[in-house]
Amino acid sequence: MSHTTPEPSAEEIAAVFEYAGLTVPAERLAEHYETYASTLALIRRASVDELGETVPAVGFHAGWH
């Protein structure tokens, strides 16, 4: 993914949380959107383009502690 790729949408962020098995209420997603979007964008920028959408964050299931 190039550095010119826009930040992910709220729907994309929700899909990442769902894939990871995390339940994030819509209100929390809206409240912390900028943090989640910039973090996911950074992870995507650090990923290898040739591998497609296999960023490190989706390689495991996470949980809130």
N, CA, C and O atoms as a CHARMM CRD file, in Angstrom:
* protein
*
  260
    1    1 MET  N      0.84700  -1.16400   0.00000 PROA 1      0.00000
    2    1 MET  CA     0.00000   0.00000   0.00000 PROA 1      0.00000
    3    1 MET  C      0.89400   1.22900   0.00000 PROA 1      0.00000
    4    1 MET  O      1.86600   1.28200   0.75300 PROA 1      0.00000
    5    2 SER  N      0.59600   2.17600  -0.79600 PROA 2      0.00000
    6    2 SER  CA     1.45700   3.34300  -0.92400 PROA 2      0.00000
    7    2 SER  C      1.18000   4.36100   0.17000 PROA 2      0.00000
    8    2 SER  O      0.17200   4.28500   0.87200 PROA 2      0.00000
    9    3 HSD  N      2.08700   5.30900   0.30000 PROA 3      0.00000
   10    3 HSD  CA     1.92800   6.36300   1.29000 PROA 3      0.00000
   11    3 HSD  C      0.81500   7.32600   0.91700 PROA 3      0.00000
   12    3 HSD  O      0.40000   8.13100   1.75100 PROA 3      0.00000
   13    4 THR  N      0.32500   7.26700  -0.30100 PROA 4      0.00000
   14    4 THR  CA    -0.75100   8.14300  -0.73600 PROA 4      0.00000
   15    4 THR  C     -2.12100   7.51500  -0.52000 PROA 4      0.00000
   16    4 THR  O     -3.13900   8.13300  -0.83100 PROA 4      0.00000
   17    5 THR  N     -2.15900   6.31600   0.00000 PROA 5      0.00000
   18    5 THR  CA    -3.42700   5.64700   0.26700 PROA 5      0.00000
   19    5 THR  C     -4.16500   6.38500   1.37500 PROA 5      0.00000
   20    5 THR  O     -3.57400   6.66700   2.41700 PROA 5      0.00000
   21    6 PRO  N     -5.43700   6.70200   1.17900 PROA 6      0.00000
   22    6 PRO  CA    -6.18700   7.41800   2.21800 PROA 6      0.00000
   23    6 PRO  C     -6.38100   6.55500   3.46100 PROA 6      0.00000
   24    6 PRO  O     -6.25500   5.33100   3.41400 PROA 6      0.00000
   25    7 GLU  N     -6.68700   7.21500   4.56300 PROA 7      0.00000
   26    7 GLU  CA    -6.95200   6.47200   5.79200 PROA 7      0.00000
   27    7 GLU  C     -8.15700   5.56500   5.57100 PROA 7      0.00000
   28    7 GLU  O     -9.03400   5.88000   4.76700 PROA 7      0.00000
   29    8 PRO  N     -8.20200   4.44200   6.28200 PROA 8      0.00000
   30    8 PRO  CA    -9.32400   3.51700   6.13000 PROA 8      0.00000
   31    8 PRO  C    -10.63100   4.13900   6.62400 PROA 8      0.00000
   32    8 PRO  O    -10.63900   4.99800   7.50600 PROA 8      0.00000
   33    9 SER  N    -11.71300   3.68700   6.03700 PROA 9      0.00000
   34    9 SER  CA   -13.03500   4.16800   6.43900 PROA 9      0.00000
   35    9 SER  C    -13.45000   3.50900   7.75000 PROA 9      0.00000
   36    9 SER  O    -12.82500   2.54800   8.19900 PROA 9      0.00000
   37   10 ALA  N    -14.50000   4.03100   8.35200 PROA 10     0.00000
   38   10 ALA  CA   -15.03500   3.44300   9.58000 PROA 10     0.00000
   39   10 ALA  C    -15.47700   2.00400   9.32400 PROA 10     0.00000
   40   10 ALA  O    -15.34100   1.14500  10.19600 PROA 10     0.00000
   41   11 GLU  N    -16.00600   1.74100   8.13000 PROA 11     0.00000
   42   11 GLU  CA   -16.44900   0.38900   7.78800 PROA 11     0.00000
   43   11 GLU  C    -15.26400  -0.57500   7.71300 PROA 11     0.00000
   44   11 GLU  O    -15.36400  -1.72000   8.15300 PROA 11     0.00000
   45   12 GLU  N    -14.14800  -0.11300   7.15700 PROA 12     0.00000
   46   12 GLU  CA   -12.95300  -0.96100   7.08200 PROA 12     0.00000
   47   12 GLU  C    -12.40200  -1.25500   8.47600 PROA 12     0.00000
   48   12 GLU  O    -11.98200  -2.37700   8.75900 PROA 12     0.00000
   49   13 ILE  N    -12.40600  -0.25500   9.33200 PROA 13     0.00000
   50   13 ILE  CA   -11.92500  -0.45500  10.70100 PROA 13     0.00000
   51   13 ILE  C    -12.82900  -1.43400  11.43400 PROA 13     0.00000
   52   13 ILE  O    -12.33900  -2.32200  12.13200 PROA 13     0.00000
   53   14 ALA  N    -14.13400  -1.28600  11.28500 PROA 14     0.00000
   54   14 ALA  CA   -15.07400  -2.20500  11.91500 PROA 14     0.00000
   55   14 ALA  C    -14.84300  -3.63100  11.42000 PROA 14     0.00000
   56   14 ALA  O    -14.93000  -4.57900  12.20100 PROA 14     0.00000
   57   15 ALA  N    -14.54900  -3.79000  10.13400 PROA 15     0.00000
   58   15 ALA  CA   -14.28400  -5.12100   9.57700 PROA 15     0.00000
   59   15 ALA  C    -13.02600  -5.73600  10.18100 PROA 15     0.00000
   60   15 ALA  O    -12.98800  -6.94100  10.43300 PROA 15     0.00000
   61   16 VAL  N    -11.99300  -4.92100  10.41700 PROA 16     0.00000
   62   16 VAL  CA   -10.76800  -5.43000  11.04200 PROA 16     0.00000
   63   16 VAL  C    -11.05700  -5.90300  12.46100 PROA 16     0.00000
   64   16 VAL  O    -10.61500  -6.98000  12.86100 PROA 16     0.00000
   65   17 PHE  N    -11.79800  -5.10200  13.22300 PROA 17     0.00000
   66   17 PHE  CA   -12.15600  -5.51300  14.58200 PROA 17     0.00000
   67   17 PHE  C    -12.97800  -6.80000  14.56600 PROA 17     0.00000
   68   17 PHE  O    -12.74900  -7.69800  15.37500 PROA 17     0.00000
   69   18 GLU  N    -13.93300  -6.88400  13.64400 PROA 18     0.00000
   70   18 GLU  CA   -14.76400  -8.08600  13.53700 PROA 18     0.00000
   71   18 GLU  C    -13.91000  -9.30700  13.21100 PROA 18     0.00000
   72   18 GLU  O    -14.08600 -10.36600  13.81300 PROA 18     0.00000
   73   19 TYR  N    -12.99300  -9.16700  12.26800 PROA 19     0.00000
   74   19 TYR  CA   -12.11000 -10.26700  11.89200 PROA 19     0.00000
   75   19 TYR  C    -11.27200 -10.73000  13.07500 PROA 19     0.00000
   76   19 TYR  O    -11.02500 -11.92400  13.24200 PROA 19     0.00000
   77   20 ALA  N    -10.83800  -9.78100  13.89300 PROA 20     0.00000
   78   20 ALA  CA   -10.02300 -10.10700  15.06500 PROA 20     0.00000
   79   20 ALA  C    -10.86300 -10.65800  16.21000 PROA 20     0.00000
   80   20 ALA  O    -10.31800 -11.05100  17.24100 PROA 20     0.00000
   81   21 GLY  N    -12.18000 -10.69100  16.04100 PROA 21     0.00000
   82   21 GLY  CA   -13.05300 -11.21900  17.08000 PROA 21     0.00000
   83   21 GLY  C    -13.33900 -10.23100  18.19300 PROA 21     0.00000
   84   21 GLY  O    -13.70600 -10.62800  19.29900 PROA 21     0.00000
   85   22 LEU  N    -13.17300  -8.94300  17.91000 PROA 22     0.00000
   86   22 LEU  CA   -13.40300  -7.90900  18.91900 PROA 22     0.00000
   87   22 LEU  C    -14.73000  -7.21400  18.66700 PROA 22     0.00000
   88   22 LEU  O    -15.05300  -6.85900  17.53300 PROA 22     0.00000
   89   23 THR  N    -15.48800  -7.02600  19.72300 PROA 23     0.00000
   90   23 THR  CA   -16.73900  -6.28900  19.63400 PROA 23     0.00000
   91   23 THR  C    -16.47100  -4.85400  20.06800 PROA 23     0.00000
   92   23 THR  O    -16.14600  -4.59600  21.22700 PROA 23     0.00000
   93   24 VAL  N    -16.60800  -3.93400  19.13800 PROA 24     0.00000
   94   24 VAL  CA   -16.39100  -2.52000  19.42800 PROA 24     0.00000
   95   24 VAL  C    -17.68900  -1.78600  19.11100 PROA 24     0.00000
   96   24 VAL  O    -18.10700  -1.73800  17.95400 PROA 24     0.00000
   97   25 PRO  N    -18.33200  -1.21100  20.13400 PROA 25     0.00000
   98   25 PRO  CA   -19.57800  -0.48100  19.88800 PROA 25     0.00000
   99   25 PRO  C    -19.36300   0.67200  18.90300 PROA 25     0.00000
  100   25 PRO  O    -18.28900   1.27000  18.85300 PROA 25     0.00000
  101   26 ALA  N    -20.38600   0.96500  18.13500 PROA 26     0.00000
  102   26 ALA  CA   -20.30500   2.03200  17.13300 PROA 26     0.00000
  103   26 ALA  C    -19.91700   3.36600  17.76200 PROA 26     0.00000
  104   26 ALA  O    -19.19300   4.15400  17.15400 PROA 26     0.00000
  105   27 GLU  N    -20.39900   3.62100  18.98100 PROA 27     0.00000
  106   27 GLU  CA   -20.07400   4.87600  19.65700 PROA 27     0.00000
  107   27 GLU  C    -18.57500   4.97100  19.94000 PROA 27     0.00000
  108   27 GLU  O    -17.97200   6.02900  19.76100 PROA 27     0.00000
  109   28 ARG  N    -17.97600   3.86400  20.38200 PROA 28     0.00000
  110   28 ARG  CA   -16.53700   3.85800  20.66600 PROA 28     0.00000
  111   28 ARG  C    -15.74400   4.01900  19.36900 PROA 28     0.00000
  112   28 ARG  O    -14.75100   4.74700  19.33000 PROA 28     0.00000
  113   29 LEU  N    -16.17900   3.34600  18.32100 PROA 29     0.00000
  114   29 LEU  CA   -15.50600   3.46500  17.02900 PROA 29     0.00000
  115   29 LEU  C    -15.53600   4.91300  16.54600 PROA 29     0.00000
  116   29 LEU  O    -14.53100   5.43000  16.06000 PROA 29     0.00000
  117   30 ALA  N    -16.68500   5.56200  16.68000 PROA 30     0.00000
  118   30 ALA  CA   -16.80000   6.96300  16.26300 PROA 30     0.00000
  119   30 ALA  C    -15.93000   7.86900  17.13000 PROA 30     0.00000
  120   30 ALA  O    -15.27200   8.77600  16.62000 PROA 30     0.00000
  121   31 GLU  N    -15.92500   7.62400  18.43400 PROA 31     0.00000
  122   31 GLU  CA   -15.16100   8.45500  19.36600 PROA 31     0.00000
  123   31 GLU  C    -13.65400   8.36400  19.12000 PROA 31     0.00000
  124   31 GLU  O    -12.94300   9.36200  19.23600 PROA 31     0.00000
  125   32 HSD  N    -13.17200   7.17000  18.78300 PROA 32     0.00000
  126   32 HSD  CA   -11.73600   6.94200  18.62400 PROA 32     0.00000
  127   32 HSD  C    -11.33300   6.70500  17.16600 PROA 32     0.00000
  128   32 HSD  O    -10.27200   6.14000  16.90000 PROA 32     0.00000
  129   33 TYR  N    -12.17600   7.13400  16.22500 PROA 33     0.00000
  130   33 TYR  CA   -11.92400   6.87300  14.80700 PROA 33     0.00000
  131   33 TYR  C    -10.53800   7.32000  14.36100 PROA 33     0.00000
  132   33 TYR  O     -9.83100   6.55300  13.70700 PROA 33     0.00000
  133   34 GLU  N    -10.13700   8.53200  14.69500 PROA 34     0.00000
  134   34 GLU  CA    -8.84500   9.05700  14.22800 PROA 34     0.00000
  135   34 GLU  C     -7.68900   8.17700  14.68500 PROA 34     0.00000
  136   34 GLU  O     -6.76100   7.92200  13.91600 PROA 34     0.00000
  137   35 THR  N     -7.73700   7.71000  15.93300 PROA 35     0.00000
  138   35 THR  CA    -6.67500   6.84300  16.45900 PROA 35     0.00000
  139   35 THR  C     -6.66000   5.51300  15.72700 PROA 35     0.00000
  140   35 THR  O     -5.60600   5.05300  15.28800 PROA 35     0.00000
  141   36 TYR  N     -7.83700   4.89000  15.59100 PROA 36     0.00000
  142   36 TYR  CA    -7.91800   3.59700  14.91300 PROA 36     0.00000
  143   36 TYR  C     -7.50200   3.71800  13.45000 PROA 36     0.00000
  144   36 TYR  O     -6.76000   2.87700  12.94100 PROA 36     0.00000
  145   37 ALA  N     -7.97600   4.76000  12.77600 PROA 37     0.00000
  146   37 ALA  CA    -7.67700   4.93600  11.35200 PROA 37     0.00000
  147   37 ALA  C     -6.19000   5.17000  11.12300 PROA 37     0.00000
  148   37 ALA  O     -5.60100   4.58300  10.21500 PROA 37     0.00000
  149   38 SER  N     -5.58400   6.01600  11.93300 PROA 38     0.00000
  150   38 SER  CA    -4.16000   6.29300  11.72500 PROA 38     0.00000
  151   38 SER  C     -3.30700   5.07900  12.06200 PROA 38     0.00000
  152   38 SER  O     -2.28300   4.84600  11.42100 PROA 38     0.00000
  153   39 THR  N     -3.71900   4.30000  13.06600 PROA 39     0.00000
  154   39 THR  CA    -2.97500   3.08600  13.42000 PROA 39     0.00000
  155   39 THR  C     -3.06400   2.05200  12.30500 PROA 39     0.00000
  156   39 THR  O     -2.05000   1.47300  11.91800 PROA 39     0.00000
  157   40 LEU  N     -4.26600   1.81400  11.78500 PROA 40     0.00000
  158   40 LEU  CA    -4.43000   0.84800  10.70100 PROA 40     0.00000
  159   40 LEU  C     -3.70500   1.31900   9.44200 PROA 40     0.00000
  160   40 LEU  O     -3.10600   0.50800   8.73700 PROA 40     0.00000
  161   41 ALA  N     -3.75300   2.60600   9.15600 PROA 41     0.00000
  162   41 ALA  CA    -3.04200   3.13700   7.98800 PROA 41     0.00000
  163   41 ALA  C     -1.53700   2.92600   8.12900 PROA 41     0.00000
  164   41 ALA  O     -0.86400   2.57600   7.15900 PROA 41     0.00000
  165   42 LEU  N     -1.01500   3.13400   9.31900 PROA 42     0.00000
  166   42 LEU  CA     0.41300   2.92600   9.55800 PROA 42     0.00000
  167   42 LEU  C      0.79100   1.45900   9.38100 PROA 42     0.00000
  168   42 LEU  O      1.81800   1.14800   8.77800 PROA 42     0.00000
  169   43 ILE  N     -0.03300   0.56400   9.90200 PROA 43     0.00000
  170   43 ILE  CA     0.22000  -0.87500   9.74700 PROA 43     0.00000
  171   43 ILE  C      0.20100  -1.25100   8.26900 PROA 43     0.00000
  172   43 ILE  O      1.05000  -2.01400   7.80700 PROA 43     0.00000
  173   44 ARG  N     -0.75500  -0.72100   7.53900 PROA 44     0.00000
  174   44 ARG  CA    -0.84200  -1.02500   6.10600 PROA 44     0.00000
  175   44 ARG  C      0.36600  -0.49600   5.35100 PROA 44     0.00000
  176   44 ARG  O      0.86700  -1.16200   4.44500 PROA 44     0.00000
  177   45 ARG  N      0.83800   0.68000   5.70700 PROA 45     0.00000
  178   45 ARG  CA     2.01800   1.24900   5.03700 PROA 45     0.00000
  179   45 ARG  C      3.25700   0.41500   5.29800 PROA 45     0.00000
  180   45 ARG  O      4.16200   0.36400   4.46600 PROA 45     0.00000
  181   46 ALA  N      3.30200  -0.24400   6.45800 PROA 46     0.00000
  182   46 ALA  CA     4.46400  -1.06000   6.81600 PROA 46     0.00000
  183   46 ALA  C      4.39000  -2.46200   6.22200 PROA 46     0.00000
  184   46 ALA  O      5.35000  -3.22600   6.31700 PROA 46     0.00000
  185   47 SER  N      3.26800  -2.80400   5.61400 PROA 47     0.00000
  186   47 SER  CA     3.06700  -4.13300   5.05900 PROA 47     0.00000
  187   47 SER  C      3.70000  -4.25500   3.68000 PROA 47     0.00000
  188   47 SER  O      3.95500  -3.25500   3.00800 PROA 47     0.00000
  189   48 VAL  N      3.94500  -5.47300   3.27700 PROA 48     0.00000
  190   48 VAL  CA     4.51000  -5.75300   1.96000 PROA 48     0.00000
  191   48 VAL  C      3.38700  -5.74100   0.93300 PROA 48     0.00000
  192   48 VAL  O      2.43600  -6.51500   1.03800 PROA 48     0.00000
  193   49 ASP  N      3.49600  -4.86700  -0.05500 PROA 49     0.00000
  194   49 ASP  CA     2.44400  -4.72300  -1.06800 PROA 49     0.00000
  195   49 ASP  C      2.11700  -6.03000  -1.78300 PROA 49     0.00000
  196   49 ASP  O      0.94900  -6.31600  -2.04400 PROA 49     0.00000
  197   50 GLU  N      3.12600  -6.81600  -2.09700 PROA 50     0.00000
  198   50 GLU  CA     2.92000  -8.03100  -2.88300 PROA 50     0.00000
  199   50 GLU  C      2.09400  -9.09400  -2.14400 PROA 50     0.00000
  200   50 GLU  O      1.56200 -10.00800  -2.77400 PROA 50     0.00000
  201   51 LEU  N      1.98400  -8.98000  -0.83500 PROA 51     0.00000
  202   51 LEU  CA     1.22800  -9.97200  -0.07200 PROA 51     0.00000
  203   51 LEU  C     -0.25500  -9.65000   0.01100 PROA 51     0.00000
  204   51 LEU  O     -1.03600 -10.46300   0.50400 PROA 51     0.00000
  205   52 GLY  N     -0.64700  -8.50100  -0.45300 PROA 52     0.00000
  206   52 GLY  CA    -2.04800  -8.12700  -0.39500 PROA 52     0.00000
  207   52 GLY  C     -2.44900  -7.71200   1.00900 PROA 52     0.00000
  208   52 GLY  O     -1.65700  -7.11100   1.73400 PROA 52     0.00000
  209   53 GLU  N     -3.65800  -8.02800   1.38700 PROA 53     0.00000
  210   53 GLU  CA    -4.22000  -7.56400   2.66000 PROA 53     0.00000
  211   53 GLU  C     -3.87400  -8.51300   3.80700 PROA 53     0.00000
  212   53 GLU  O     -4.75800  -8.91700   4.56100 PROA 53     0.00000
  213   54 THR  N     -2.61900  -8.86600   3.94200 PROA 54     0.00000
  214   54 THR  CA    -2.19000  -9.74400   5.03600 PROA 54     0.00000
  215   54 THR  C     -1.31700  -8.95400   6.00300 PROA 54     0.00000
  216   54 THR  O     -0.17400  -9.32200   6.27400 PROA 54     0.00000
  217   55 VAL  N     -1.86900  -7.88000   6.51000 PROA 55     0.00000
  218   55 VAL  CA    -1.11200  -7.03500   7.43500 PROA 55     0.00000
  219   55 VAL  C     -0.94300  -7.74200   8.77600 PROA 55     0.00000
  220   55 VAL  O     -1.75400  -8.60200   9.12100 PROA 55     0.00000
  221   56 PRO  N      0.08400  -7.39900   9.53200 PROA 56     0.00000
  222   56 PRO  CA     0.33200  -8.08500  10.80700 PROA 56     0.00000
  223   56 PRO  C     -0.86000  -8.07800  11.75600 PROA 56     0.00000
  224   56 PRO  O     -1.06100  -9.04100  12.49700 PROA 56     0.00000
  225   57 ALA  N     -1.64400  -7.02300  11.74800 PROA 57     0.00000
  226   57 ALA  CA    -2.75200  -6.90900  12.69300 PROA 57     0.00000
  227   57 ALA  C     -3.84300  -7.94900  12.48000 PROA 57     0.00000
  228   57 ALA  O     -4.57500  -8.25400  13.42100 PROA 57     0.00000
  229   58 VAL  N     -3.97900  -8.50100  11.28700 PROA 58     0.00000
  230   58 VAL  CA    -5.02400  -9.49100  11.05300 PROA 58     0.00000
  231   58 VAL  C     -4.47900 -10.90800  11.09300 PROA 58     0.00000
  232   58 VAL  O     -5.20200 -11.85500  10.78300 PROA 58     0.00000
  233   59 GLY  N     -3.22100 -11.07000  11.46900 PROA 59     0.00000
  234   59 GLY  CA    -2.60900 -12.39400  11.52500 PROA 59     0.00000
  235   59 GLY  C     -2.89800 -13.14400  12.80900 PROA 59     0.00000
  236   59 GLY  O     -2.46200 -14.28400  12.96500 PROA 59     0.00000
  237   60 PHE  N     -3.62200 -12.53100  13.73200 PROA 60     0.00000
  238   60 PHE  CA    -3.92900 -13.17400  15.00300 PROA 60     0.00000
  239   60 PHE  C     -5.23900 -12.61100  15.52500 PROA 60     0.00000
  240   60 PHE  O     -5.69900 -11.56100  15.07600 PROA 60     0.00000
  241   61 HSD  N     -5.83000 -13.31000  16.47000 PROA 61     0.00000
  242   61 HSD  CA    -7.03400 -12.81400  17.13300 PROA 61     0.00000
  243   61 HSD  C     -6.61000 -12.13900  18.42600 PROA 61     0.00000
  244   61 HSD  O     -5.77500 -12.66400  19.16200 PROA 61     0.00000
  245   62 ALA  N     -7.18100 -10.98400  18.69800 PROA 62     0.00000
  246   62 ALA  CA    -6.80400 -10.20500  19.87400 PROA 62     0.00000
  247   62 ALA  C     -7.98000 -10.08300  20.82800 PROA 62     0.00000
  248   62 ALA  O     -9.10800 -10.43600  20.48100 PROA 62     0.00000
  249   63 GLY  N     -7.72200  -9.59300  22.00600 PROA 63     0.00000
  250   63 GLY  CA    -8.77400  -9.37100  22.98900 PROA 63     0.00000
  251   63 GLY  C     -8.43700  -8.18100  23.86600 PROA 63     0.00000
  252   63 GLY  O     -7.26700  -7.84500  24.04900 PROA 63     0.00000
  253   64 TRP  N     -9.46100  -7.54700  24.40400 PROA 64     0.00000
  254   64 TRP  CA    -9.24900  -6.42900  25.32600 PROA 64     0.00000
  255   64 TRP  C     -8.83500  -6.98800  26.66400 PROA 64     0.00000
  256   64 TRP  O     -9.40200  -7.97800  27.12500 PROA 64     0.00000
  257   65 HSD  N     -7.86700  -6.37900  27.28900 PROA 65     0.00000
  258   65 HSD  CA    -7.41300  -6.81100  28.61800 PROA 65     0.00000
  259   65 HSD  C     -7.63500  -5.71000  29.60900 PROA 65     0.00000
  260   65 HSD  O     -7.32000  -5.86900  30.78800 PROA 65     0.00000
